[in-house]
Short mmCIF file of C-alpha atoms in Angstrom, two decimals:
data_model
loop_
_atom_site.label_atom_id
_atom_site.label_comp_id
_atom_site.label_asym_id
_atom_site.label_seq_id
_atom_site.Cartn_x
_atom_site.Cartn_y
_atom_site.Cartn_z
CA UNK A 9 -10.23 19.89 -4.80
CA UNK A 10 -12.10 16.53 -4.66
CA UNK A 11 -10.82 16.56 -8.82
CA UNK A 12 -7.22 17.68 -8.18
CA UNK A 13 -7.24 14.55 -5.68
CA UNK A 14 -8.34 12.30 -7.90
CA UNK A 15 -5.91 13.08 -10.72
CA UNK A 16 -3.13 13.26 -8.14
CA UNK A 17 -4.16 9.61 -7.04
CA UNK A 18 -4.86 8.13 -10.86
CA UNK A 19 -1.45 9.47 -11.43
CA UNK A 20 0.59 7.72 -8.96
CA UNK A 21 -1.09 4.46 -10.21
CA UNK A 22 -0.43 4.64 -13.36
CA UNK A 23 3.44 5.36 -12.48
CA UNK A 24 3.58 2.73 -9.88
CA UNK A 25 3.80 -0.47 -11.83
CA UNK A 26 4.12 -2.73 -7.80
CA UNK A 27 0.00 -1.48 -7.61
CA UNK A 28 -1.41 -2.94 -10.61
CA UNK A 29 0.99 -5.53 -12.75
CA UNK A 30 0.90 -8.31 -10.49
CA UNK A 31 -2.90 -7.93 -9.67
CA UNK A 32 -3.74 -11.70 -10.64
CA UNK A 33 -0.79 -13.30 -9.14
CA UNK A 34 0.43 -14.00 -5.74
CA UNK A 35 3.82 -13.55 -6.08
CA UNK A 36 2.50 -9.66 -6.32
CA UNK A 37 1.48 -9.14 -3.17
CA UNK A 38 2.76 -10.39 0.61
CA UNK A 39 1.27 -9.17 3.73
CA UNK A 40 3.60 -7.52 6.36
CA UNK A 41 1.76 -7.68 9.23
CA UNK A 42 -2.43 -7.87 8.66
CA UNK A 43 -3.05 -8.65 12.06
CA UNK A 44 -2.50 -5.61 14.34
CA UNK A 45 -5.56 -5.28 15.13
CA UNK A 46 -4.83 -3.30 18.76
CA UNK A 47 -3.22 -0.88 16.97
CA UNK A 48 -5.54 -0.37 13.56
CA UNK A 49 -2.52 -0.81 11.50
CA UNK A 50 -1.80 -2.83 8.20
CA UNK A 51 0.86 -3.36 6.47
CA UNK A 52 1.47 -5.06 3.14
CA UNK A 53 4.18 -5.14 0.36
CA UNK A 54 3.23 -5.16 -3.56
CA UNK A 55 5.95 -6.10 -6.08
CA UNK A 56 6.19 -5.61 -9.81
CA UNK A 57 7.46 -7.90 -12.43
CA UNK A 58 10.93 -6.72 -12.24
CA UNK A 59 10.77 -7.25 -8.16
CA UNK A 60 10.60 -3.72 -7.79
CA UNK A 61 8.93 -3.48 -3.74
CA UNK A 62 6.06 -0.68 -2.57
CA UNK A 63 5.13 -1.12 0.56
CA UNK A 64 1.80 0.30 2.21
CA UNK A 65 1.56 1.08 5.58
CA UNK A 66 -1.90 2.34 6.86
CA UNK A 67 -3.40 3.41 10.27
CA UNK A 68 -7.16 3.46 10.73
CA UNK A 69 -6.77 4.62 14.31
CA UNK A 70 -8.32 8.03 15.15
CA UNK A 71 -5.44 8.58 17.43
CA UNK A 72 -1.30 9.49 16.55
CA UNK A 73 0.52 6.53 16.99
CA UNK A 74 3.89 8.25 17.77
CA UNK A 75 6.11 5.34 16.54
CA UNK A 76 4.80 2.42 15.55
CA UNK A 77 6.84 -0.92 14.65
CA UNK A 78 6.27 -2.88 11.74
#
């Protein structure tokens, strides 16, 4: 399983030029809102070279949220 993961994960990379082409420059990355911290939530945007957008939104709460605003 742990394997299957992985792969799934290396795989999504690797076709998601936002995660890894702009790693050295600024322009590649642009926080959406790093400071919720009452919430455990972060948000963040990361942009290719063409300007193509993948946002990340993550909860590190051990509760549901329901509906959170970002």
């Amino acid at each position: 399983g742990l394997q299957s993961l992985v792969s799934e994960l290396n795989r999504v990379y690797a076709s998601s030029p936002a995660l890894w082409e702009q790693d050295n420059d600024p322009a590649g990355f642009e926080w959406i809102d790093g400071g919720n911290a009452a919430q455990n939530v972060l948000a963040f945007v990361r942009c290719s070279r063409s300007g193509s957008p993948l946002v990340g939104v993550f909860s590190f709460s051990g509760n549901p949220l329901g509906r959170c605003r970002i």
